[in-house]
N, C-alpha and C. Protein backbone atom coordinates (compact mmCIF):
# COMPACT_ATOMS: atom_id res chain seq x y z
N MET A 1 214.27 231.74 63.98
CA MET A 1 214.74 232.79 64.28
C MET A 1 214.13 233.95 64.35
N ASN A 2 213.80 235.07 65.13
CA ASN A 2 213.27 236.30 64.99
C ASN A 2 214.18 237.22 65.21
N ILE A 3 214.39 238.30 64.26
CA ILE A 3 215.15 239.30 63.94
C ILE A 3 214.26 240.81 64.17
N LEU A 4 214.44 241.67 64.82
CA LEU A 4 213.69 242.89 64.99
C LEU A 4 214.39 244.05 64.42
N VAL A 5 213.95 244.75 63.47
CA VAL A 5 214.61 245.93 62.79
C VAL A 5 213.76 247.23 63.49
N VAL A 6 214.29 247.82 64.09
CA VAL A 6 213.87 249.34 64.47
C VAL A 6 214.52 250.41 64.01
N ASP A 7 213.71 251.25 63.11
CA ASP A 7 214.08 252.50 62.30
C ASP A 7 213.04 253.15 61.99
N ASP A 8 212.79 254.51 61.99
CA ASP A 8 211.77 255.21 61.58
C ASP A 8 211.81 255.51 60.38
N SER A 9 212.82 255.08 59.31
CA SER A 9 212.70 255.16 57.85
C SER A 9 212.25 254.05 57.13
N LEU A 10 211.33 254.10 56.55
CA LEU A 10 210.61 252.97 56.06
C LEU A 10 211.62 252.58 54.88
N VAL A 11 212.19 253.48 54.04
CA VAL A 11 213.51 252.81 53.21
C VAL A 11 214.73 251.68 53.90
N VAL A 12 214.85 252.21 54.90
CA VAL A 12 216.02 251.46 55.79
C VAL A 12 215.36 250.16 56.14
N ARG A 13 214.18 250.30 56.88
CA ARG A 13 213.51 249.33 57.34
C ARG A 13 213.31 248.09 55.98
N ARG A 14 212.61 248.35 55.25
CA ARG A 14 212.71 247.51 53.69
C ARG A 14 214.04 247.36 53.30
N LEU A 15 215.01 248.05 53.20
CA LEU A 15 216.54 247.41 52.96
C LEU A 15 216.93 246.42 53.77
N ILE A 16 216.67 246.42 55.10
CA ILE A 16 217.18 245.40 56.16
C ILE A 16 216.42 244.34 56.04
N GLU A 17 215.10 244.44 56.01
CA GLU A 17 214.38 243.15 55.69
C GLU A 17 214.65 242.50 54.56
N THR A 18 214.66 243.09 53.51
CA THR A 18 215.10 242.41 52.10
C THR A 18 216.31 241.69 52.12
N THR A 19 217.33 242.23 52.93
CA THR A 19 218.75 241.51 52.88
C THR A 19 218.73 240.41 53.70
N LEU A 20 217.96 240.33 54.89
CA LEU A 20 218.15 239.27 56.02
C LEU A 20 217.30 238.13 55.79
N LYS A 21 215.85 238.58 55.00
CA LYS A 21 214.72 237.55 55.37
C LYS A 21 215.21 236.46 54.61
N GLN A 22 215.76 236.37 53.40
CA GLN A 22 216.07 235.16 52.75
C GLN A 22 217.00 234.31 53.42
N GLU A 23 217.93 234.72 54.17
CA GLU A 23 218.83 233.94 55.03
C GLU A 23 218.52 233.44 56.11
N PHE A 24 217.75 234.62 57.07
CA PHE A 24 217.57 234.40 58.47
C PHE A 24 216.29 234.17 59.02
N GLY A 25 215.47 234.04 58.22
CA GLY A 25 214.13 233.62 58.53
C GLY A 25 213.28 234.84 59.02
N ARG A 26 212.56 234.85 59.55
CA ARG A 26 211.42 235.84 60.29
C ARG A 26 211.91 237.31 60.71
N ILE A 27 211.46 238.36 59.99
CA ILE A 27 212.13 239.51 60.08
C ILE A 27 210.90 240.48 60.93
N HIS A 28 210.98 241.21 61.86
CA HIS A 28 209.97 241.95 62.44
C HIS A 28 210.36 243.17 62.26
N THR A 29 209.62 244.12 62.25
CA THR A 29 209.82 245.66 62.12
C THR A 29 209.12 246.52 63.11
N ALA A 30 210.01 247.70 63.46
CA ALA A 30 209.20 248.62 64.41
C ALA A 30 209.50 249.94 64.05
N VAL A 31 208.71 251.11 64.06
CA VAL A 31 209.17 252.34 63.74
C VAL A 31 209.49 253.24 64.57
N CYS A 32 209.30 252.86 65.82
CA CYS A 32 209.76 253.82 67.19
C CYS A 32 210.07 253.08 68.29
N GLY A 33 210.40 253.76 69.42
CA GLY A 33 210.72 253.09 70.33
C GLY A 33 209.85 252.28 71.30
N GLU A 34 208.60 252.78 71.24
CA GLU A 34 207.49 252.34 72.05
C GLU A 34 207.26 250.94 71.15
N SER A 35 207.11 250.90 69.95
CA SER A 35 206.62 250.02 69.32
C SER A 35 207.86 248.81 69.29
N ALA A 36 208.96 249.27 69.36
CA ALA A 36 210.14 248.30 69.61
C ALA A 36 210.07 247.31 70.72
N LEU A 37 209.73 248.15 71.85
CA LEU A 37 209.61 247.42 73.40
C LEU A 37 208.45 246.48 73.23
N ALA A 38 207.53 246.75 72.50
CA ALA A 38 206.33 245.94 72.42
C ALA A 38 206.73 244.89 71.68
N SER A 39 207.45 245.00 70.52
CA SER A 39 207.65 243.99 69.93
C SER A 39 208.91 242.96 70.48
N VAL A 40 209.67 243.22 71.06
CA VAL A 40 210.28 242.45 72.12
C VAL A 40 209.89 241.68 72.84
N LEU A 41 208.82 242.39 73.48
CA LEU A 41 207.96 241.44 74.29
C LEU A 41 207.13 240.26 73.83
N LEU A 42 206.69 240.82 72.58
CA LEU A 42 205.65 239.80 71.98
C LEU A 42 206.47 238.85 71.10
N HIS A 43 207.79 239.02 70.38
CA HIS A 43 208.22 238.01 69.77
C HIS A 43 209.86 237.58 70.22
N LYS A 44 210.25 237.97 71.18
CA LYS A 44 211.57 237.62 71.95
C LYS A 44 212.80 237.64 70.85
N PRO A 45 212.85 238.31 70.06
CA PRO A 45 213.96 238.41 69.06
C PRO A 45 215.47 237.88 69.41
N ALA A 46 215.94 237.14 68.61
CA ALA A 46 217.48 236.82 68.84
C ALA A 46 218.33 237.88 68.81
N ILE A 47 217.95 238.81 67.68
CA ILE A 47 219.03 239.76 67.45
C ILE A 47 217.93 241.27 67.21
N VAL A 48 218.36 242.33 67.68
CA VAL A 48 217.74 243.68 67.51
C VAL A 48 218.54 244.49 66.80
N ILE A 49 218.27 245.00 65.58
CA ILE A 49 218.96 246.15 64.78
C ILE A 49 218.25 247.31 65.11
N LEU A 50 219.08 248.27 66.04
CA LEU A 50 218.12 249.38 66.34
C LEU A 50 218.91 250.82 66.15
N ASP A 51 217.93 251.53 65.56
CA ASP A 51 218.44 252.84 65.21
C ASP A 51 218.56 253.70 66.43
N ILE A 52 219.65 254.64 66.50
CA ILE A 52 219.71 255.45 67.69
C ILE A 52 219.10 256.63 67.64
N MET A 53 218.66 257.17 66.70
CA MET A 53 218.05 258.61 66.36
C MET A 53 216.60 258.29 66.03
N MET A 54 215.31 258.22 66.93
CA MET A 54 214.18 257.94 66.81
C MET A 54 213.27 258.88 67.77
N PRO A 55 212.08 259.38 67.16
CA PRO A 55 211.44 260.34 68.29
C PRO A 55 210.87 259.59 69.41
N ASN A 56 210.77 260.54 70.45
CA ASN A 56 209.98 260.16 71.55
C ASN A 56 211.03 259.36 72.50
N ILE A 57 211.16 258.04 72.06
CA ILE A 57 212.29 257.26 72.91
C ILE A 57 213.34 256.75 71.89
N SER A 58 214.73 257.24 72.36
CA SER A 58 215.82 256.98 71.47
C SER A 58 216.14 255.68 71.37
N GLY A 59 217.13 255.00 70.42
CA GLY A 59 217.74 253.85 70.42
C GLY A 59 218.26 253.50 71.92
N ILE A 60 219.12 254.75 72.05
CA ILE A 60 219.82 254.40 73.54
C ILE A 60 218.77 253.98 74.54
N ASP A 61 217.78 254.54 74.95
CA ASP A 61 216.89 254.40 75.74
C ASP A 61 216.36 253.07 75.54
N VAL A 62 216.03 252.59 74.38
CA VAL A 62 215.40 251.39 74.34
C VAL A 62 216.35 250.03 74.71
N CYS A 63 217.92 250.65 74.09
CA CYS A 63 218.53 249.54 74.61
C CYS A 63 218.70 249.50 76.10
N LEU A 64 218.94 250.59 76.85
CA LEU A 64 218.59 250.46 78.29
C LEU A 64 217.80 249.75 78.96
N LYS A 65 216.61 250.30 78.37
CA LYS A 65 215.27 249.52 79.05
C LYS A 65 215.48 247.99 78.83
N ILE A 66 215.90 247.29 77.59
CA ILE A 66 216.19 245.92 77.54
C ILE A 66 217.11 245.20 78.54
N ARG A 67 218.46 246.07 78.27
CA ARG A 67 219.24 245.61 79.42
C ARG A 67 219.22 245.68 80.88
N ASN A 68 218.28 246.60 80.92
CA ASN A 68 218.09 246.82 82.62
C ASN A 68 216.96 245.80 83.08
N ASN A 69 216.13 245.35 81.97
CA ASN A 69 215.25 244.40 82.44
C ASN A 69 215.38 243.12 81.76
N PRO A 70 216.15 242.17 81.88
CA PRO A 70 216.46 240.92 81.09
C PRO A 70 215.26 239.93 81.41
N LYS A 71 214.83 239.62 82.63
CA LYS A 71 213.59 238.98 82.75
C LYS A 71 212.53 239.38 81.86
N VAL A 72 212.25 240.42 81.70
CA VAL A 72 211.02 241.01 80.98
C VAL A 72 211.35 241.02 79.19
N TYR A 73 212.37 241.37 79.00
CA TYR A 73 212.78 241.59 77.56
C TYR A 73 213.36 240.46 77.00
N GLY A 74 214.29 239.68 77.75
CA GLY A 74 215.34 238.69 77.38
C GLY A 74 216.48 239.43 77.17
N ASP A 75 217.48 238.97 76.43
CA ASP A 75 218.82 239.35 76.46
C ASP A 75 219.10 238.99 74.91
N PRO A 76 218.46 239.93 74.13
CA PRO A 76 218.93 239.71 72.67
C PRO A 76 220.26 240.50 72.28
N TYR A 77 220.81 240.10 71.31
CA TYR A 77 222.01 240.60 70.65
C TYR A 77 221.80 241.88 69.79
N ILE A 78 222.21 243.04 70.30
CA ILE A 78 221.77 244.26 69.73
C ILE A 78 222.75 245.02 68.83
N ILE A 79 222.32 245.30 67.60
CA ILE A 79 223.29 246.27 66.78
C ILE A 79 222.81 247.38 66.63
N MET A 80 223.46 248.47 66.98
CA MET A 80 222.97 249.73 67.04
C MET A 80 223.34 250.47 65.53
N LEU A 81 222.61 251.29 65.07
CA LEU A 81 222.62 251.70 63.60
C LEU A 81 222.87 253.56 63.97
N THR A 82 223.50 254.29 63.34
CA THR A 82 223.69 255.50 63.68
C THR A 82 224.14 256.35 62.30
N GLY A 83 223.50 257.33 62.08
CA GLY A 83 223.47 258.18 61.04
C GLY A 83 224.63 259.27 61.18
N LYS A 84 225.26 259.39 62.41
CA LYS A 84 226.02 260.51 62.89
C LYS A 84 227.71 259.91 62.54
N ASP A 85 228.77 260.86 62.36
CA ASP A 85 229.76 260.73 62.50
C ASP A 85 230.55 260.78 63.67
N ASP A 86 229.80 261.17 64.73
CA ASP A 86 230.23 261.45 65.95
C ASP A 86 230.56 260.23 66.86
N ASP A 87 231.58 260.07 67.45
CA ASP A 87 231.77 258.69 68.16
C ASP A 87 231.04 258.68 69.61
N ASP A 88 230.71 259.94 69.93
CA ASP A 88 229.92 259.78 71.24
C ASP A 88 228.87 258.74 70.93
N ASP A 89 228.09 258.77 69.97
CA ASP A 89 226.80 258.01 69.84
C ASP A 89 227.10 256.59 69.90
N VAL A 90 228.45 256.40 69.59
CA VAL A 90 228.86 254.76 69.38
C VAL A 90 229.22 254.31 70.89
N ILE A 91 229.84 255.48 71.55
CA ILE A 91 230.29 255.40 72.80
C ILE A 91 228.72 255.15 73.61
N SER A 92 228.03 255.75 73.38
CA SER A 92 226.66 255.78 74.46
C SER A 92 226.03 254.53 74.28
N GLY A 93 226.35 254.00 72.89
CA GLY A 93 225.46 252.77 72.60
C GLY A 93 225.95 251.69 73.16
N PHE A 94 227.49 251.70 73.05
CA PHE A 94 228.16 250.36 73.98
C PHE A 94 227.93 250.54 75.46
N GLU A 95 228.05 251.60 76.11
CA GLU A 95 227.51 252.11 77.37
C GLU A 95 226.20 251.74 78.04
N ALA A 96 225.29 251.85 76.96
CA ALA A 96 223.78 251.50 77.19
C ALA A 96 223.77 249.81 77.14
N GLY A 97 224.62 249.08 76.71
CA GLY A 97 224.53 247.70 76.63
C GLY A 97 224.41 247.18 75.03
N ALA A 98 224.89 247.80 74.05
CA ALA A 98 224.89 247.33 72.67
C ALA A 98 225.77 246.47 72.40
N ASP A 99 225.92 245.45 71.68
CA ASP A 99 226.77 244.27 71.10
C ASP A 99 227.74 244.93 70.29
N ASP A 100 227.00 245.58 69.17
CA ASP A 100 227.86 246.17 67.88
C ASP A 100 227.09 247.39 67.47
N TYR A 101 227.95 247.91 66.45
CA TYR A 101 227.36 249.22 65.80
C TYR A 101 227.56 249.23 64.31
N LEU A 102 226.89 250.03 63.57
CA LEU A 102 226.89 250.01 62.17
C LEU A 102 226.67 251.47 61.77
N LYS A 103 227.38 252.10 61.15
CA LYS A 103 227.14 253.72 60.81
C LYS A 103 226.55 253.66 59.50
N LYS A 104 225.47 254.42 59.20
CA LYS A 104 224.69 254.75 58.09
C LYS A 104 225.52 255.68 57.18
N PRO A 105 225.45 255.59 55.93
CA PRO A 105 224.87 254.58 55.06
C PRO A 105 225.79 253.07 55.14
N PHE A 106 225.03 252.17 55.46
CA PHE A 106 225.95 250.55 55.44
C PHE A 106 225.65 250.09 54.40
N ASN A 107 226.90 249.09 53.98
CA ASN A 107 226.61 248.17 52.88
C ASN A 107 225.90 246.99 53.58
N PRO A 108 224.52 246.66 52.90
CA PRO A 108 223.89 245.55 53.30
C PRO A 108 224.53 244.14 53.47
N ARG A 109 225.62 243.87 52.78
CA ARG A 109 226.19 242.47 52.85
C ARG A 109 227.04 242.79 54.26
N GLU A 110 227.60 244.02 54.68
CA GLU A 110 228.32 244.04 55.93
C GLU A 110 227.40 243.66 57.02
N LEU A 111 226.33 244.16 57.04
CA LEU A 111 225.32 244.02 58.03
C LEU A 111 225.01 242.47 58.15
N SER A 112 224.80 241.82 56.96
CA SER A 112 224.28 240.45 56.83
C SER A 112 225.58 239.61 57.54
N LEU A 113 226.78 239.94 57.55
CA LEU A 113 227.88 239.41 57.84
C LEU A 113 228.22 239.67 59.66
N ARG A 114 227.67 240.75 59.83
CA ARG A 114 227.66 240.92 61.41
C ARG A 114 226.40 240.06 62.04
N VAL A 115 225.34 240.01 61.54
CA VAL A 115 224.48 239.14 61.89
C VAL A 115 224.71 237.95 62.22
N LYS A 116 225.65 237.13 61.05
CA LYS A 116 226.28 236.12 60.70
C LYS A 116 227.03 235.94 62.35
N ALA A 117 228.09 236.76 62.37
CA ALA A 117 228.92 236.86 63.37
C ALA A 117 228.51 236.65 64.69
N SER A 118 227.33 237.43 64.89
CA SER A 118 226.63 237.56 66.30
C SER A 118 225.97 236.08 66.50
N LEU A 119 225.52 235.32 65.46
CA LEU A 119 225.13 233.94 65.88
C LEU A 119 225.94 232.95 66.32
N ARG A 120 227.24 233.22 65.33
CA ARG A 120 228.42 232.25 65.87
C ARG A 120 228.77 232.40 67.36
N LYS A 121 228.87 233.71 67.69
CA LYS A 121 229.03 234.08 69.29
C LYS A 121 227.99 233.12 70.16
N SER A 122 226.57 233.54 69.57
CA SER A 122 225.76 232.46 70.41
C SER A 122 225.77 231.07 70.56
N ARG A 123 226.19 230.70 69.46
CA ARG A 123 226.42 229.27 69.49
C ARG A 123 227.48 228.87 70.53
N THR A 124 228.50 229.57 70.73
CA THR A 124 229.48 229.34 71.78
C THR A 124 229.27 229.86 73.12
N THR A 125 228.23 230.84 73.11
CA THR A 125 228.38 231.23 74.69
C THR A 125 226.72 231.16 75.17
N ASN A 126 225.94 230.65 74.33
CA ASN A 126 224.57 230.78 75.07
C ASN A 126 223.93 229.40 74.94
N SER A 127 222.88 229.24 75.76
CA SER A 127 222.17 227.91 75.71
C SER A 127 221.12 227.62 74.60
N THR A 128 220.91 228.92 73.84
CA THR A 128 219.93 228.96 72.74
C THR A 128 220.86 228.92 71.59
N LEU A 129 220.21 228.14 70.66
CA LEU A 129 221.03 227.95 69.21
C LEU A 129 219.97 228.51 68.06
N TYR A 130 220.50 228.93 67.11
CA TYR A 130 219.48 229.26 65.94
C TYR A 130 219.98 228.94 64.54
N TYR A 131 219.12 228.40 63.86
CA TYR A 131 219.50 228.22 62.47
C TYR A 131 218.09 228.77 61.68
N LYS A 132 218.41 229.87 60.72
CA LYS A 132 217.38 230.48 60.27
C LYS A 132 216.04 230.58 60.86
N ASN A 133 215.02 229.69 60.56
CA ASN A 133 213.61 230.04 61.51
C ASN A 133 213.65 228.81 62.58
N ILE A 134 214.77 228.18 62.73
CA ILE A 134 214.63 227.12 63.73
C ILE A 134 215.49 227.83 65.05
N THR A 135 214.77 227.48 66.20
CA THR A 135 215.22 228.12 67.66
C THR A 135 215.40 226.89 68.46
N LEU A 136 216.84 226.29 69.06
CA LEU A 136 216.62 225.16 70.01
C LEU A 136 217.20 225.67 71.28
N PHE A 137 216.56 225.27 72.32
CA PHE A 137 216.88 225.72 73.59
C PHE A 137 217.62 224.54 74.42
N LYS A 138 218.63 224.79 74.70
CA LYS A 138 219.37 223.50 74.94
C LYS A 138 219.04 223.17 76.50
N ASN A 139 218.63 224.30 77.47
CA ASN A 139 218.52 224.19 78.77
C ASN A 139 217.03 223.45 79.16
N SER A 140 215.91 223.76 78.45
CA SER A 140 214.84 222.99 78.39
C SER A 140 214.63 221.87 77.43
N ARG A 141 215.39 221.90 76.44
CA ARG A 141 215.55 220.66 75.49
C ARG A 141 214.22 220.90 74.42
N ARG A 142 213.90 222.15 74.00
CA ARG A 142 212.87 222.44 73.32
C ARG A 142 213.25 222.93 71.90
N VAL A 143 212.46 222.82 70.86
CA VAL A 143 212.79 223.18 69.44
C VAL A 143 211.53 223.83 68.96
N GLU A 144 211.59 225.09 68.27
CA GLU A 144 210.66 225.72 67.54
C GLU A 144 210.99 226.30 66.44
N VAL A 145 210.16 225.93 65.48
CA VAL A 145 209.92 226.42 64.25
C VAL A 145 209.12 227.60 63.88
N ASP A 146 209.47 228.81 63.34
CA ASP A 146 208.78 229.95 63.57
C ASP A 146 207.66 230.21 64.62
N GLY A 147 208.51 229.88 65.83
CA GLY A 147 207.83 230.32 67.05
C GLY A 147 206.83 229.07 67.39
N THR A 148 206.65 227.84 66.75
CA THR A 148 205.84 226.74 67.22
C THR A 148 206.74 225.78 67.71
N GLU A 149 206.30 225.06 68.84
CA GLU A 149 207.07 223.84 69.28
C GLU A 149 207.12 222.83 68.14
N VAL A 150 208.31 221.94 68.09
CA VAL A 150 208.10 220.76 67.46
C VAL A 150 208.75 219.72 68.27
N LYS A 151 208.30 218.58 68.53
CA LYS A 151 208.39 217.44 69.73
C LYS A 151 209.70 216.78 68.70
N LEU A 152 210.68 216.61 69.54
CA LEU A 152 211.61 215.81 69.07
C LEU A 152 212.08 214.59 69.93
N SER A 153 212.52 213.58 69.82
CA SER A 153 213.08 212.51 70.79
C SER A 153 214.51 213.14 71.17
N SER A 154 214.84 212.71 72.28
CA SER A 154 216.31 212.98 72.74
C SER A 154 217.33 212.86 72.01
N ARG A 155 217.27 211.75 71.02
CA ARG A 155 218.30 211.64 70.06
C ARG A 155 218.22 212.51 69.13
N LEU A 156 216.94 212.74 68.54
CA LEU A 156 217.30 213.74 67.38
C LEU A 156 217.34 215.29 68.02
N PHE A 157 216.96 215.44 69.09
CA PHE A 157 217.34 216.88 69.54
C PHE A 157 219.13 217.07 69.60
N ASN A 158 219.70 216.08 70.30
CA ASN A 158 221.15 215.95 70.16
C ASN A 158 221.63 215.99 68.58
N LEU A 159 221.00 215.52 67.79
CA LEU A 159 221.35 215.38 66.41
C LEU A 159 221.15 216.78 66.13
N LEU A 160 220.14 217.47 65.93
CA LEU A 160 220.26 218.91 65.62
C LEU A 160 220.81 219.82 66.40
N SER A 161 221.09 219.81 67.62
CA SER A 161 221.83 220.56 68.37
C SER A 161 223.42 220.52 67.85
N PHE A 162 223.96 219.35 67.38
CA PHE A 162 225.18 218.92 67.06
C PHE A 162 225.49 219.58 65.56
N LEU A 163 224.55 219.42 64.64
CA LEU A 163 224.42 220.09 63.58
C LEU A 163 224.66 221.57 63.41
N ILE A 164 223.48 222.18 64.25
CA ILE A 164 223.64 223.79 64.37
C ILE A 164 225.04 224.33 64.73
N GLU A 165 225.40 223.35 65.98
CA GLU A 165 226.68 223.91 66.54
C GLU A 165 227.56 223.91 65.31
N ASN A 166 227.65 223.30 64.45
CA ASN A 166 228.49 222.97 63.48
C ASN A 166 228.14 223.33 61.91
N THR A 167 227.31 224.52 61.96
CA THR A 167 226.74 224.89 60.67
C THR A 167 227.91 225.09 59.83
N GLY A 168 227.69 224.55 58.31
CA GLY A 168 228.65 225.03 57.40
C GLY A 168 230.11 224.11 57.50
N ILE A 169 229.91 223.02 58.31
CA ILE A 169 230.97 222.22 58.49
C ILE A 169 230.72 220.82 58.02
N SER A 170 231.42 220.08 57.14
CA SER A 170 231.06 218.80 56.87
C SER A 170 231.48 217.91 57.95
N LEU A 171 230.51 217.08 58.17
CA LEU A 171 230.54 216.33 59.71
C LEU A 171 230.69 214.77 58.83
N SER A 172 231.57 214.09 59.44
CA SER A 172 231.65 212.46 58.91
C SER A 172 230.65 211.50 59.63
N ARG A 173 229.96 210.76 59.10
CA ARG A 173 229.14 209.90 59.94
C ARG A 173 229.54 209.51 61.32
N GLU A 174 230.87 208.96 61.27
CA GLU A 174 231.84 208.44 62.13
C GLU A 174 231.74 209.82 63.32
N ARG A 175 231.92 210.65 63.10
CA ARG A 175 232.17 212.02 64.08
C ARG A 175 230.67 212.17 64.62
N ILE A 176 229.60 212.21 63.84
CA ILE A 176 228.25 212.41 64.27
C ILE A 176 227.90 211.11 65.20
N TYR A 177 228.42 209.91 64.75
CA TYR A 177 227.75 208.89 65.54
C TYR A 177 228.53 208.77 67.19
N LEU A 178 229.86 209.19 66.90
CA LEU A 178 230.54 209.42 68.52
C LEU A 178 229.90 210.32 69.07
N GLN A 179 229.42 211.58 68.87
CA GLN A 179 229.12 212.70 69.31
C GLN A 179 227.73 212.54 69.95
N VAL A 180 226.80 212.07 69.27
CA VAL A 180 225.22 211.75 69.27
C VAL A 180 225.09 210.23 70.33
N TRP A 181 225.63 209.45 69.55
CA TRP A 181 225.20 208.06 70.37
C TRP A 181 226.36 207.73 71.28
N GLU A 182 227.50 208.49 71.21
CA GLU A 182 228.73 208.09 72.40
C GLU A 182 228.97 206.67 72.36
N GLU A 183 229.10 206.07 71.10
CA GLU A 183 229.27 204.75 71.08
C GLU A 183 230.51 204.47 69.95
N GLU A 184 231.04 203.28 70.10
CA GLU A 184 232.10 203.21 69.01
C GLU A 184 231.39 202.90 67.64
N PHE A 185 231.96 203.64 66.44
CA PHE A 185 231.21 203.57 65.09
C PHE A 185 231.73 202.48 64.31
N LEU A 186 230.88 201.37 63.74
CA LEU A 186 231.24 200.46 63.11
C LEU A 186 231.13 200.59 61.56
N LYS A 187 232.10 200.34 60.79
CA LYS A 187 232.03 200.52 59.18
C LYS A 187 230.64 199.69 58.67
N GLY A 188 230.05 200.50 58.01
CA GLY A 188 228.65 200.05 57.61
C GLY A 188 227.40 200.37 58.24
N ASN A 189 227.87 200.84 59.35
CA ASN A 189 226.61 201.56 60.32
C ASN A 189 225.64 202.33 59.80
N ARG A 190 224.43 202.33 59.66
CA ARG A 190 223.57 203.32 58.58
C ARG A 190 222.81 204.13 59.43
N THR A 191 222.89 203.95 60.86
CA THR A 191 222.26 204.77 61.88
C THR A 191 221.85 206.10 61.72
N VAL A 192 223.03 206.70 61.21
CA VAL A 192 223.23 208.13 61.17
C VAL A 192 222.30 208.48 59.90
N ASP A 193 222.32 207.80 58.86
CA ASP A 193 221.44 208.04 57.70
C ASP A 193 219.95 207.77 58.01
N VAL A 194 219.63 206.92 58.75
CA VAL A 194 218.17 206.84 59.34
C VAL A 194 217.73 208.03 60.14
N TYR A 195 218.67 208.37 61.07
CA TYR A 195 218.13 209.52 61.95
C TYR A 195 218.06 210.90 61.15
N MET A 196 219.09 211.01 60.14
CA MET A 196 218.94 212.15 59.26
C MET A 196 217.30 212.30 58.76
N ARG A 197 217.13 211.20 58.13
CA ARG A 197 216.09 211.23 57.56
C ARG A 197 214.50 211.46 58.40
N ARG A 198 214.81 210.75 59.79
CA ARG A 198 213.77 211.23 60.73
C ARG A 198 213.75 212.65 61.18
N LEU A 199 214.93 213.02 61.26
CA LEU A 199 215.05 214.57 61.58
C LEU A 199 214.33 215.48 60.28
N LYS A 200 214.45 215.17 59.47
CA LYS A 200 213.98 215.89 58.15
C LYS A 200 212.47 215.78 57.91
N ASP A 201 212.17 214.42 58.37
CA ASP A 201 210.50 214.01 58.46
C ASP A 201 209.99 215.22 59.33
N LYS A 202 210.51 215.30 60.71
CA LYS A 202 209.86 216.00 61.87
C LYS A 202 210.30 217.53 61.73
N VAL A 203 211.23 217.73 60.86
CA VAL A 203 211.44 219.23 60.72
C VAL A 203 211.62 219.53 59.10
N PRO A 204 210.50 219.40 58.45
CA PRO A 204 210.61 219.37 56.98
C PRO A 204 211.23 220.71 56.37
N GLN A 205 211.49 221.94 57.33
CA GLN A 205 212.36 223.23 56.96
C GLN A 205 213.80 222.69 56.82
N LEU A 206 214.13 221.46 57.27
CA LEU A 206 215.55 221.11 57.10
C LEU A 206 215.73 220.29 55.62
N GLU A 207 214.80 220.04 55.13
CA GLU A 207 215.11 219.49 53.29
C GLU A 207 215.51 220.47 52.54
N GLY A 208 216.80 220.15 52.09
CA GLY A 208 217.60 221.07 51.37
C GLY A 208 218.55 221.65 52.33
N GLU A 209 218.29 221.68 53.45
CA GLU A 209 219.59 222.46 54.39
C GLU A 209 220.42 221.39 54.81
N ILE A 210 219.92 220.32 55.11
CA ILE A 210 221.01 219.18 55.38
C ILE A 210 221.40 218.63 54.17
N ASN A 211 222.89 218.62 53.76
CA ASN A 211 223.40 218.10 52.41
C ASN A 211 224.24 216.93 52.78
N SER A 212 223.85 215.81 52.08
CA SER A 212 224.50 214.52 52.39
C SER A 212 225.45 214.53 51.13
N GLN A 213 226.76 213.99 51.82
CA GLN A 213 228.11 213.89 50.99
C GLN A 213 228.27 212.38 50.83
N SER A 214 228.30 211.98 49.74
CA SER A 214 228.33 210.58 49.34
C SER A 214 229.63 209.91 49.86
N GLY A 215 229.28 209.03 50.77
CA GLY A 215 230.64 208.29 51.30
C GLY A 215 231.24 209.06 52.37
N PHE A 216 230.88 210.09 52.65
CA PHE A 216 231.34 210.73 53.89
C PHE A 216 230.43 210.98 54.86
N GLY A 217 229.57 211.88 54.93
CA GLY A 217 228.73 212.16 55.97
C GLY A 217 227.55 213.43 55.61
N TYR A 218 227.64 214.60 56.27
CA TYR A 218 226.51 215.57 56.19
C TYR A 218 226.97 216.78 56.59
N ARG A 219 226.44 217.78 55.87
CA ARG A 219 226.69 219.25 56.40
C ARG A 219 225.28 219.97 56.49
N LEU A 220 225.25 220.82 57.43
CA LEU A 220 224.04 221.65 57.44
C LEU A 220 224.52 222.92 56.90
N GLY A 221 223.85 223.59 56.18
CA GLY A 221 223.91 224.90 55.21
C GLY A 221 224.91 224.87 54.43
């Protein structure tokens, strides 16, 4: 998953990048509105963290440009940053199409939680799923890791999709089997274990992310 951070302050960019990189994968940065739009075109980020006050093209104008051209820029989740106490900035951001906002100075932990919340929303409303540096496109049934496509069988695709949709939730082998195979689960059936191993082989980045729970099942994250 790609996240784009747009701020003309190097200190702020580094703070956000350090906060999010470990947990959410690839972080791109831009210093102004022009480079922000170019980066959105190039990297197709799932989330854009966008400062309002920037030279030449403001964050508001960048947000408007993205929202008015979804076929060009996609439909990223936009979190606006503002250093002003004036509510007019916040209102202008939402009117431009922002999804959330955060006032500076902000708590890095709060920003991380807001990013997590945006991903939960995307899992329930969008056809694209994200887990760290893994992107799963449900409509086209494609999976990318760090932007590179990984070929998965239909069964492995469905398994990964189900795991991402239930990130952080302990899933029994029976529940996984019923969802992915749509057949009755018989006690002693090891099919789920075999496919979990295959999935890790195909997507090595999942090694250490899929946790086996002895006698019960699995949990992603």
